Coordinates of C-alpha atoms in Angstrom, one line a residue:
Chain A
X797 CA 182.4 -69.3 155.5
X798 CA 180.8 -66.5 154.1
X799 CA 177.5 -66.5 152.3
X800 CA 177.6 -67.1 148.8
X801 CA 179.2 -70.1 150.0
X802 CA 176.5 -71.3 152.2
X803 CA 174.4 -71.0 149.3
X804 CA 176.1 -72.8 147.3
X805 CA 176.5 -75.6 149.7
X806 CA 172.7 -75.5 150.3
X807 CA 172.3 -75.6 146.5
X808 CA 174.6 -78.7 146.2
X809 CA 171.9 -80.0 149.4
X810 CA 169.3 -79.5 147.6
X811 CA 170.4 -81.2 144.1
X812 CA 171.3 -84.0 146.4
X813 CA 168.0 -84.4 148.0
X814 CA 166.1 -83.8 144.3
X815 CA 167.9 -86.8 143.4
X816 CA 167.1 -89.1 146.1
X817 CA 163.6 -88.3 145.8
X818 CA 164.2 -89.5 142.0
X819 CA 166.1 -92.7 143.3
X820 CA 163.1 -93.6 145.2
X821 CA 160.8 -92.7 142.6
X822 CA 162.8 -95.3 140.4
X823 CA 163.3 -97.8 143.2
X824 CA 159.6 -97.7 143.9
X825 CA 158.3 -98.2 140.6
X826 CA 160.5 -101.1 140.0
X827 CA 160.2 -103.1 143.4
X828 CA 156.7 -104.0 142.6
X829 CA 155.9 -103.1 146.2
X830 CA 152.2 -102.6 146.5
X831 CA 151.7 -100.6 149.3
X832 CA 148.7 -100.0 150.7
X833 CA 147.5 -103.7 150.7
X834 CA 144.0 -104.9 151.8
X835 CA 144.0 -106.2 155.7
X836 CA 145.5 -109.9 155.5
X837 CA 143.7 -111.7 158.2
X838 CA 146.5 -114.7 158.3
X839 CA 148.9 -112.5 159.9
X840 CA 146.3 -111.2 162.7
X841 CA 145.4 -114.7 163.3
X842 CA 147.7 -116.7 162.3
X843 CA 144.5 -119.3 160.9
X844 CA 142.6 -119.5 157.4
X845 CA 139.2 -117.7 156.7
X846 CA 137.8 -121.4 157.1
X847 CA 138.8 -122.1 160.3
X848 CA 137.9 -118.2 161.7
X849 CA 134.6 -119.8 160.6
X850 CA 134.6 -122.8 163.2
X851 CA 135.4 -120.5 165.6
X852 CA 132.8 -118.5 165.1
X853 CA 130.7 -121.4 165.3
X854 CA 132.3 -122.7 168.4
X855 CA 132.2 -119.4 170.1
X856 CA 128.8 -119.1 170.0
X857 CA 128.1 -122.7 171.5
X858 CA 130.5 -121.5 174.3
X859 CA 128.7 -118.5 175.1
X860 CA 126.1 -120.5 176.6
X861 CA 128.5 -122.7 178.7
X862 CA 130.1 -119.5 179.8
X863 CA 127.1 -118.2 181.7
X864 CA 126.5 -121.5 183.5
X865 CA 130.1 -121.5 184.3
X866 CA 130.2 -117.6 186.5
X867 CA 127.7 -117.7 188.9
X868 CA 127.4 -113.6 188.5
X869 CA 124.8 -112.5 186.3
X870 CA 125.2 -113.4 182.3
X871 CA 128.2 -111.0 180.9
X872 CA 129.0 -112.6 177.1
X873 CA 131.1 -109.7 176.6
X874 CA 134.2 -110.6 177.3
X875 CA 133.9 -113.4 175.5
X876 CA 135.3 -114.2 172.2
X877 CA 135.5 -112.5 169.0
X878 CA 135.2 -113.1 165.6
X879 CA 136.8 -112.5 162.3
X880 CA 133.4 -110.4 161.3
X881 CA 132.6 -108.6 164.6
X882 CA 136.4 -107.2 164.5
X883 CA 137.2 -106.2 161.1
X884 CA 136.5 -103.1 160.9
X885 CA 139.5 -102.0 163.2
X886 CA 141.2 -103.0 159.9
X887 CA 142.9 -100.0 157.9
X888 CA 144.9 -99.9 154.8
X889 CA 148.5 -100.7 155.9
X890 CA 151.8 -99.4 153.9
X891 CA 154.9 -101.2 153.3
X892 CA 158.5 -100.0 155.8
X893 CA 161.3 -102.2 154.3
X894 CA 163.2 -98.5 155.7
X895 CA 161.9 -98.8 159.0
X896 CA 165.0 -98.3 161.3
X897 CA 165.8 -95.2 159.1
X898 CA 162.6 -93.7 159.2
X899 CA 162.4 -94.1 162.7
X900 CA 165.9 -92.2 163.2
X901 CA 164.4 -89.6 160.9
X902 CA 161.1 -89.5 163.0
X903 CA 163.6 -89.0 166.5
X904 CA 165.3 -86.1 164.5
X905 CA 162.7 -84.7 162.9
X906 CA 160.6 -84.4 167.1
X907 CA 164.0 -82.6 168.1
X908 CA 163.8 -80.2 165.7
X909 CA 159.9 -79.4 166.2
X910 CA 160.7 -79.4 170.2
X911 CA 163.6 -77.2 170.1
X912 CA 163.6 -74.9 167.1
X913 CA 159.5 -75.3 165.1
X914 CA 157.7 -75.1 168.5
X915 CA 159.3 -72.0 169.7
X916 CA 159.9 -70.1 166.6
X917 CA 155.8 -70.7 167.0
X918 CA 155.2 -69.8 170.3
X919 CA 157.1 -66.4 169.9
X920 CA 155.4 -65.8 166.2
X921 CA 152.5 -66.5 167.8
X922 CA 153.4 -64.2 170.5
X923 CA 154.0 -61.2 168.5
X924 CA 151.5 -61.2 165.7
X925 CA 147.6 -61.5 166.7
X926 CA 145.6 -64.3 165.1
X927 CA 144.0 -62.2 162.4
X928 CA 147.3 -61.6 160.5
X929 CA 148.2 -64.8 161.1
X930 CA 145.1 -66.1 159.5
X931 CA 145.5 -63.6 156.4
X932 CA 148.9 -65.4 156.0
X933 CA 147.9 -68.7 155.7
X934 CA 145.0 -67.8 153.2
X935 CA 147.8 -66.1 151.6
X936 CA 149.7 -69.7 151.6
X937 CA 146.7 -71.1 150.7
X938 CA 146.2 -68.9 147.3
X939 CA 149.5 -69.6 146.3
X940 CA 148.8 -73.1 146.3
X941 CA 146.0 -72.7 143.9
X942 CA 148.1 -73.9 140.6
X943 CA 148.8 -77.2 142.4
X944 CA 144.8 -77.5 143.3
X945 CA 143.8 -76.4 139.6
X946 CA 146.1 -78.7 138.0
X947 CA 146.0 -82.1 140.0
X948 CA 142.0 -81.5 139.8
X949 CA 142.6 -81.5 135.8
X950 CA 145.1 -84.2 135.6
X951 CA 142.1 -86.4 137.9
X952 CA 139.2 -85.3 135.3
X953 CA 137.7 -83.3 138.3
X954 CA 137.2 -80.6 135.4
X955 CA 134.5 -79.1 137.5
X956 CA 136.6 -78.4 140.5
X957 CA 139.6 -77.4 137.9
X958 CA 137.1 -74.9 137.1
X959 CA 136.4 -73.6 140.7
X960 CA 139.6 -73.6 141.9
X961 CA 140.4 -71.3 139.4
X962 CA 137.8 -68.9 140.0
X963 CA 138.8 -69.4 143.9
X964 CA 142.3 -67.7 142.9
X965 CA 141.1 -65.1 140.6
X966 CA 138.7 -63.9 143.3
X967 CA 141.3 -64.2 146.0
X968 CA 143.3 -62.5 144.4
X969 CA 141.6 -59.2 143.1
X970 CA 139.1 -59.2 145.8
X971 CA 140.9 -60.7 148.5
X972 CA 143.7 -58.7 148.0
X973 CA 146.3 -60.8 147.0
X974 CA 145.0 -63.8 148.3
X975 CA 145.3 -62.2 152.1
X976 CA 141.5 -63.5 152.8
X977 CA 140.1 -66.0 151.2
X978 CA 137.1 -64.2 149.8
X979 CA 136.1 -66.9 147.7
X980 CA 135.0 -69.3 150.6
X981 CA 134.3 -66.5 152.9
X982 CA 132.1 -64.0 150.8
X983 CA 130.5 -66.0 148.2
X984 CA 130.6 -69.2 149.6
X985 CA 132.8 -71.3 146.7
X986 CA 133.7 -74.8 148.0
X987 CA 137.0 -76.3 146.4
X988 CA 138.9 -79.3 146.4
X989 CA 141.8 -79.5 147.7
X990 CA 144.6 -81.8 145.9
X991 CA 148.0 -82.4 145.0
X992 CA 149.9 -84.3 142.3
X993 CA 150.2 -87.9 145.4
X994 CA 146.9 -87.9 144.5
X995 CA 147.0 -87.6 141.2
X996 CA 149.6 -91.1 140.8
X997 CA 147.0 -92.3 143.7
X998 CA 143.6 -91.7 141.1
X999 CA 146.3 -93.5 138.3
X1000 CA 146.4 -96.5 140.3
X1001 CA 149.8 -96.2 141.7
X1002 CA 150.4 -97.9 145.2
X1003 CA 152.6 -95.7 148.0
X1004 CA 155.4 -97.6 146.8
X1005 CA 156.8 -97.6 150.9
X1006 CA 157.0 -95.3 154.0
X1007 CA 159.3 -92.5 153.5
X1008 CA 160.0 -90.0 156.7
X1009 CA 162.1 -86.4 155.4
X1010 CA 164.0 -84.4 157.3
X1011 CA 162.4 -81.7 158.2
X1012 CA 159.3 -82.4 155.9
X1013 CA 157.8 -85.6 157.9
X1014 CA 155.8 -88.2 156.8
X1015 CA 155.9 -89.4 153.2
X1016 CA 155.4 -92.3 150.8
X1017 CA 157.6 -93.1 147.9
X1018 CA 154.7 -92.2 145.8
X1019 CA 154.1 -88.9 147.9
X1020 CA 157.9 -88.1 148.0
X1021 CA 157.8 -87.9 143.6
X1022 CA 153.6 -85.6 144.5
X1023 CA 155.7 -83.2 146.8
X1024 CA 158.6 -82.5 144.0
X1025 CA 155.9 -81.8 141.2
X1026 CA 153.9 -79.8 143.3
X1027 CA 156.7 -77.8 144.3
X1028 CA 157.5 -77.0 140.5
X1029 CA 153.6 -76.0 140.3
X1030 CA 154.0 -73.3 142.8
X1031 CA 154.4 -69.9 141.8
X1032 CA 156.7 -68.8 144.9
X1033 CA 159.8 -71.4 144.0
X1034 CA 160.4 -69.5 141.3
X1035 CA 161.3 -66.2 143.5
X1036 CA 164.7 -65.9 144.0
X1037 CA 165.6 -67.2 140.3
X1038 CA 165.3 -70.0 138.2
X1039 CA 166.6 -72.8 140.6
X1040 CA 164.5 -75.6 141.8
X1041 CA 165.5 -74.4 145.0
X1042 CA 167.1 -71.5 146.8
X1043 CA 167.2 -69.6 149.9
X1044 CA 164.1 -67.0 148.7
X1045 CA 161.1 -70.2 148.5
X1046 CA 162.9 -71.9 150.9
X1047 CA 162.4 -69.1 153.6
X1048 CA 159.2 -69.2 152.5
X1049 CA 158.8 -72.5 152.8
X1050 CA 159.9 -72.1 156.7
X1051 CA 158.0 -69.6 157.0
X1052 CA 154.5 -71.2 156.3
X1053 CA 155.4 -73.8 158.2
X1054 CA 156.1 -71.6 161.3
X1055 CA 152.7 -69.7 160.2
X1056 CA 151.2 -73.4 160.3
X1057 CA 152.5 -74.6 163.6
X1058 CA 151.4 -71.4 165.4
X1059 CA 147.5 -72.6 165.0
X1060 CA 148.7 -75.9 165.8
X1061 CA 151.0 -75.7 169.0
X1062 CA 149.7 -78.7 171.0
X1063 CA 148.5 -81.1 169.0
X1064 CA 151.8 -82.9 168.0
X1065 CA 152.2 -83.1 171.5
X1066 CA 148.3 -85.0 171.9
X1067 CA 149.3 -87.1 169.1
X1068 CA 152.2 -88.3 171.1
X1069 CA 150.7 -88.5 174.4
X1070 CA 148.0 -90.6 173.7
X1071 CA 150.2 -93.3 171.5
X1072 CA 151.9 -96.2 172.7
X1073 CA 154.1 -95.7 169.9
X1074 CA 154.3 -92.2 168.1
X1075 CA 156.1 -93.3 165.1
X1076 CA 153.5 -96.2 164.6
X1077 CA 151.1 -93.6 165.4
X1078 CA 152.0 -91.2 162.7
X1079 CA 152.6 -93.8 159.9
X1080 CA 149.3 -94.9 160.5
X1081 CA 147.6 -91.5 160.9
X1082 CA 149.8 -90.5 157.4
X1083 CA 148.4 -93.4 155.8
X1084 CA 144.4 -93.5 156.2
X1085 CA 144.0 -89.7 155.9
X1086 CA 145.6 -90.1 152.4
X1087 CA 143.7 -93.0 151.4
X1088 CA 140.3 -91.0 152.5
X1089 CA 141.5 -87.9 150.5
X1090 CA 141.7 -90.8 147.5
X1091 CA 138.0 -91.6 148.1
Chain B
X1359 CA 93.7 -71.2 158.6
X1360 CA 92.4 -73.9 160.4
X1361 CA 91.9 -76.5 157.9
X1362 CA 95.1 -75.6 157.2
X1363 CA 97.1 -76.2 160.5
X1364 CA 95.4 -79.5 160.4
X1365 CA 96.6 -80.4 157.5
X1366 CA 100.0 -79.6 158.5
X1367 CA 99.7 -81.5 162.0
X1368 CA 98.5 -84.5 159.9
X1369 CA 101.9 -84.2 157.8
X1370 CA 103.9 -83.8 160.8
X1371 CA 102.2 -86.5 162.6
X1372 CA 102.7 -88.7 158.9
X1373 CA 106.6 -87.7 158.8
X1374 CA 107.3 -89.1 162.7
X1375 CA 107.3 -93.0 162.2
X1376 CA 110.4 -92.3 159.4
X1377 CA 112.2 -89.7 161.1
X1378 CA 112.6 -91.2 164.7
X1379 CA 113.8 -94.8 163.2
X1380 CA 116.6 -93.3 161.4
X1381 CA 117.8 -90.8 163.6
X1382 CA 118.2 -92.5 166.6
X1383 CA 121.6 -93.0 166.5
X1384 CA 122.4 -89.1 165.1
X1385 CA 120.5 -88.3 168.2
X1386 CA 121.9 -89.8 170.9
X1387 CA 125.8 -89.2 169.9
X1388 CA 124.1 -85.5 169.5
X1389 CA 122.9 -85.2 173.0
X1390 CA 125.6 -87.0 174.3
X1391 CA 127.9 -84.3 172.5
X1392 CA 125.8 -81.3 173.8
X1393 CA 125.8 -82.4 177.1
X1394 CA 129.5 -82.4 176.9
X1395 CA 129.7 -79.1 175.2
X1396 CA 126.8 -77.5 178.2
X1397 CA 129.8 -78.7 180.9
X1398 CA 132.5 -76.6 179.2
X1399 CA 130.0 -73.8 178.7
X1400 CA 129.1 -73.5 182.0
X1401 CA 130.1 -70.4 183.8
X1402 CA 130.3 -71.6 187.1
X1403 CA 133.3 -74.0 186.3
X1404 CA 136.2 -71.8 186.4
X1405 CA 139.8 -72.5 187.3
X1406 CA 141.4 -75.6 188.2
X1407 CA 138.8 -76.6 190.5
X1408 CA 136.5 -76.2 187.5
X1409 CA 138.2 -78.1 185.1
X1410 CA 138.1 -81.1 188.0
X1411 CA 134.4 -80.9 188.1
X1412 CA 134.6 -80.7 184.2
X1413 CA 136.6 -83.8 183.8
X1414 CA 134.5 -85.5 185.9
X1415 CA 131.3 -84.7 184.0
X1416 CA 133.0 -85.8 180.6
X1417 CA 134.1 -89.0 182.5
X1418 CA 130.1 -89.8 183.2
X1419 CA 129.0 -88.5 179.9
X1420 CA 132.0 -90.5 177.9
X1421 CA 130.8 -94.2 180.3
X1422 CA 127.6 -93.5 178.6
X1423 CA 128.3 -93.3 175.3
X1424 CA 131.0 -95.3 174.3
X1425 CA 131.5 -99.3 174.7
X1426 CA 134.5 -99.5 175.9
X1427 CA 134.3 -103.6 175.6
X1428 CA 133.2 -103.3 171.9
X1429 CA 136.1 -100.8 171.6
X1430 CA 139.1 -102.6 172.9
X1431 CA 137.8 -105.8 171.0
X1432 CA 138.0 -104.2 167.8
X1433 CA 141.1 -102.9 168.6
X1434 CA 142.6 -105.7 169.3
X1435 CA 141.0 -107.8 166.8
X1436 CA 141.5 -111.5 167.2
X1437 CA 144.9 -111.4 169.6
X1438 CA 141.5 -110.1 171.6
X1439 CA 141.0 -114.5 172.1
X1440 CA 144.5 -115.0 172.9
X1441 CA 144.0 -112.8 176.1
X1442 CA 142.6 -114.5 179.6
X1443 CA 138.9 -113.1 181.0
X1444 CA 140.9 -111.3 183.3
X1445 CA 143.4 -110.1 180.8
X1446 CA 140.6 -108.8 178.8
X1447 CA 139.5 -107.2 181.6
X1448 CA 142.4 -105.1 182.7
X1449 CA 143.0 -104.3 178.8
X1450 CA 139.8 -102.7 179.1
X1451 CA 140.1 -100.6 182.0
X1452 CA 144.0 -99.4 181.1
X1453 CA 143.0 -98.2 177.4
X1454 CA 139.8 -96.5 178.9
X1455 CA 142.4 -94.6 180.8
X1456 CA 144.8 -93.7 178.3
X1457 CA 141.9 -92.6 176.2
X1458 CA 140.6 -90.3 178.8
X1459 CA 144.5 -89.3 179.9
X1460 CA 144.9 -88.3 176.5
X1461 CA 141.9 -86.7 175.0
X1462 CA 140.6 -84.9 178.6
X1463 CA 143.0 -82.0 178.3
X1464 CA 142.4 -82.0 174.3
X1465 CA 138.2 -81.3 175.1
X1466 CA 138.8 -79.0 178.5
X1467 CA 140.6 -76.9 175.9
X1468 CA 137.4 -76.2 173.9
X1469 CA 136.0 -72.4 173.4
X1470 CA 133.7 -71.9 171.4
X1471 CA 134.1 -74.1 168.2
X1472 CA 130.3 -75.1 166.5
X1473 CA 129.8 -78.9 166.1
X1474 CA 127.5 -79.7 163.1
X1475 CA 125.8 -83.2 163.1
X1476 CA 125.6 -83.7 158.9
X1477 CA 124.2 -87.4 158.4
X1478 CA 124.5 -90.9 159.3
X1479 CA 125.4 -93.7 157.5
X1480 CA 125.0 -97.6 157.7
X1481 CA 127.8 -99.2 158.0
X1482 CA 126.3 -102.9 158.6
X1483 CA 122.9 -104.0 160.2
X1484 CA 124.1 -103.5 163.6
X1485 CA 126.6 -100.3 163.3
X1486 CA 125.9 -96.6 161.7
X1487 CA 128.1 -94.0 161.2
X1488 CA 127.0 -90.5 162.6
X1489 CA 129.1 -87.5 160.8
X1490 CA 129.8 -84.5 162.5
X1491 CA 131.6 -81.4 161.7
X1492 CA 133.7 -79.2 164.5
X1493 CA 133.9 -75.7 162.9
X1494 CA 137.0 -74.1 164.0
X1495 CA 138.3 -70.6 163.4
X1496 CA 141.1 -72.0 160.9
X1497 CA 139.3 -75.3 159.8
X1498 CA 136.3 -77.7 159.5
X1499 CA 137.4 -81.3 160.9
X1500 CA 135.3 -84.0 160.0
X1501 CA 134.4 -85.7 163.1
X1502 CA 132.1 -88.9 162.3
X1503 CA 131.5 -91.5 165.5
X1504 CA 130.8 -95.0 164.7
X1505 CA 128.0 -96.4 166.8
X1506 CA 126.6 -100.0 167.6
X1507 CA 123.3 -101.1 168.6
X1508 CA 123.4 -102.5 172.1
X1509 CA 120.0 -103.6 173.2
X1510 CA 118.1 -100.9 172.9
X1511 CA 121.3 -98.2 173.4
X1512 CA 123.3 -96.9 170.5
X1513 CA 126.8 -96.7 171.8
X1514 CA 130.1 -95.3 170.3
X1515 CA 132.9 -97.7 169.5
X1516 CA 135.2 -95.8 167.3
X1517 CA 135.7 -92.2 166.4
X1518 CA 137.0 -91.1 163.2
X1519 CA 138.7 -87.8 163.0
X1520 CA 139.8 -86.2 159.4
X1521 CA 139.6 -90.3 158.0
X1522 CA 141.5 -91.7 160.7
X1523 CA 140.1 -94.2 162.9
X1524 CA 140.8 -94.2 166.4
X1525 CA 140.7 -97.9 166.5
X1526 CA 142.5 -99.0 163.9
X1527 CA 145.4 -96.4 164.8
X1528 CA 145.9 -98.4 167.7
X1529 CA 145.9 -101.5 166.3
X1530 CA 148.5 -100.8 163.9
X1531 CA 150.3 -100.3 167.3
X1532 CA 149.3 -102.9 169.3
X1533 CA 149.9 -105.5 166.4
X1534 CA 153.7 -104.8 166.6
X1535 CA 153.7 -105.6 170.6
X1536 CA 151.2 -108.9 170.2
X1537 CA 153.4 -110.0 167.2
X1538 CA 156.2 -111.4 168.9
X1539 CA 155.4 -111.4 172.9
X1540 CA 152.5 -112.4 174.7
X1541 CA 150.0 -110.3 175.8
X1542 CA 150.9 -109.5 179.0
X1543 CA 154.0 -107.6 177.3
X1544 CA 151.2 -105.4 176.5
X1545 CA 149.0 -105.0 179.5
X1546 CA 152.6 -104.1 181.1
X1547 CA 153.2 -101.7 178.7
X1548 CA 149.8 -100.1 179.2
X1549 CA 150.1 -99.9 182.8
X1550 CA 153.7 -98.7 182.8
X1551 CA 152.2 -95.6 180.1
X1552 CA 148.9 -94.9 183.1
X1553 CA 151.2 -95.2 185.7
X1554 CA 153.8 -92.3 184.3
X1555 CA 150.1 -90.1 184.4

């Protein structure tokens, strides 16, 4: 197989995973899933606000029955709980009608950061000292700067819009091509960082449903569409040509994401260590730090 | 001059009242924090028999400042009443363990980042949110720790870190387990996971 054929076949990959993002674009806005759903306290508890109420009302008669009970000294803290002492442990949750998939995806996608992301890191790492390392990703950073100024228009952050523009004009003159960003560094400039998820998120738009990629990692439905318009915003896919993608950005691609790991070697490996279940873990992770960047 | 400096004193002396009721909380997650940071810093600590002594110090300093009861209750949520006293009890004492398993190599592993306490917030009449910031050379990471009043003590029960709650995290997890078994499948879970350690 020689390499214009690879290309192609990548090419033919890619058109296949462009339209599967759009499948589940469609599929997403027409299932009517809402996504990120208030906490339902039925299906903690299995019992109606009213009767958390009696609870609550027995349980603090009990208390006092408790004490006379243990002949140690007064401990009411193991006693028990109710619906209003708990509820904040309560996060937004997101619909996984995939969830066998995903979870196949999420086994794959661990293989490929243990044997190929991790040390492609470690040996980047190796070789090149932190200081270039950091000018690359404020060079990644810069290039994402049409995404930033865009998504803060579409959200009527004008202000930011604003900033974020001056952020990449300054990077790139003064900061040499966006190799430092001088914006933040030298004059202080404070932007906003956004992307076109959070845009449909602003709109009103639900995550439609968990969605792990190959490669790319946690998603939503909603997310999936955010990633494919964001792409288009980015000055480097348009590199090698005029295709949505080819082997040019997606180098690129890999190689900010090998840039990225090297400052991050380690923490994957936390997040997994301290969960009971990693896939739960990162689902739940994925999900509030994208409704905070909402707020 | 002088008039002057008393002046000031009185406006100092004015300001007090306000300033120690609200930052009580700040405060003591603050200390509690430095003190943490002053055990990593200190030079005499060095090599593994170091980062034992370490560890140990964060295990006194963390038994201070969180509730661990408070913490594995709202974790849990309600499947919290469908656990025994003694259940309850060994739920405790196995999270506080994975907690520490998992997050002591995560803070040994510290150098020199700058921790920035920003505000706190109140999040009902009994709970305040203290924000922090953790300056590191790539990023800032919001660190904010939720605190309760108990008695006169402020204690941590949940840490949220870049808008993810530690608490909530592992109840998405431990929701799955409690849904369909009973919850000893968990506490069996739990200790198989401390005992791997």
């Amino acid at each position: 197989m020689n390499c214009s054929e690879l290309i192609r076949y990548w090419r033919r990959a890619c058109f296949f995973a462009g339209s599967m993002v759009c499948l589940v674009f469609i599929i997403s806005l027409f299932s009517g899933l809402s996504t990120v759903y208030a906490a339902d306290p039925a299906q903690d508890s299995g019992a109606g606000v009213v009767e958390e109420q009696q609870r609550a009302e027995k349980g603090s008669g009990e208390t006092g029955s408790d004490q006379s009970a243990a002949g140690e000294k007064p401990s009411d803290e193991y006693d028990n709980v109710t619906e209003e002492q708990v509820d904040s442990g309560e996060g937004p949750r997101i619909a996984d009608p995939l969830e066998p998939w995903n979870r196949a995806i999420y086994y794959f996608n661990d293989k490929v950061y243990f044997w190929a992301l991790k040390p492609a890191a470690q040996g980047y790492k190796y070789v090149l000292p932190e200081g270039i390392r950091g000018l690359v990703s404020s060079f990644y950073q810069n290039v994402r700067a049409p995404i930033r100024i865009v998504n803060n228009l579409l959200q009527g952050e004008l202000g930011y819009a604003g900033i974020e523009l001056a952020k990449l004009l300054i990077n790139s003159t003064v900061g040499v091509g966006g190799l430092r960003d001088c914006a933040t560094e030298c004059f202080n400039i404070k932007g906003r960082d956004t992307d076109f998820g959070q845009t449909l998120g602003k709109y009103g738009m639900g995550h439609g449903f968990y969605l792990v990629w190959p490669f790319l990692g946690a998603s939503s439905a909603r997310d999936s569409v955010g990633w494919g318009v964001d792409w288009s915003l980015k000055p480097t896919t348009y590199l090698g040509g005029s295709e949505w993608i080819n082997p040019e950005n997606a180098g690129l691609y890999v190689h900010e994401a090998v840039n990225t790991t090297s400052f991050r070697i380690g923490d994957y490996e936390a997040l997994k260590e301290a969960a009971i279940d990693p896939y739960l873990a990162i689902r739940d992770a994925y999900i509030q730090y994208r409704e905070k960047m909402l707020k | 001059m002088k008039k002057r400096i008393s002046e000031l004193i009185l406006i100092i002396m004015l300001m007090v009242p306000f300033n120690v009721l609200a930052g009580i909380p700040l405060d003591t997650v603050k200390t509690n924090v430095n003190s943490v940071i002053e055990a990593m810093r200190d030079p005499k600590l060095k090599g593994e028999a170091g980062k034992k002594v370490k560890e140990q110090r964060i295990v006194v300093i963390a038994d201070k400042m969180f509730d661990f009861v408070e913490l594995s209750k709202r974790t849990l949520g309600l499947n919290w009443n469908k656990f025994t006293p003694e259940q309850r009890k060994e739920f405790v004492a196995l999270f506080k363990t994975i907690l520490k398993d998992a997050y002591i190599d995560k803070i040994t592993a510290y150098t020199d980042e700058k921790v920035n306490f920003t505000k706190e917030t109140p999040l009902s009449e009994t709970t305040i949110e203290v924000q922090s910031v953790v300056a590191t050379k790539n990023a800032q990471v919001p660190i904010y720790y939720r605190v309760i009043k108990k008695d006169s003590d402020w204690k941590v029960y949940d840490v949220v870190i870049e808008g993810v709650s530690l608490i909530s995290n592992y109840r998405t997890q431990f929701r799955e387990i409690l849904g369909n078994n009973p919850p000893e499948t968990l506490l069996e879970t739990l200790r198989k996971k401390v005992g791997k350690k």
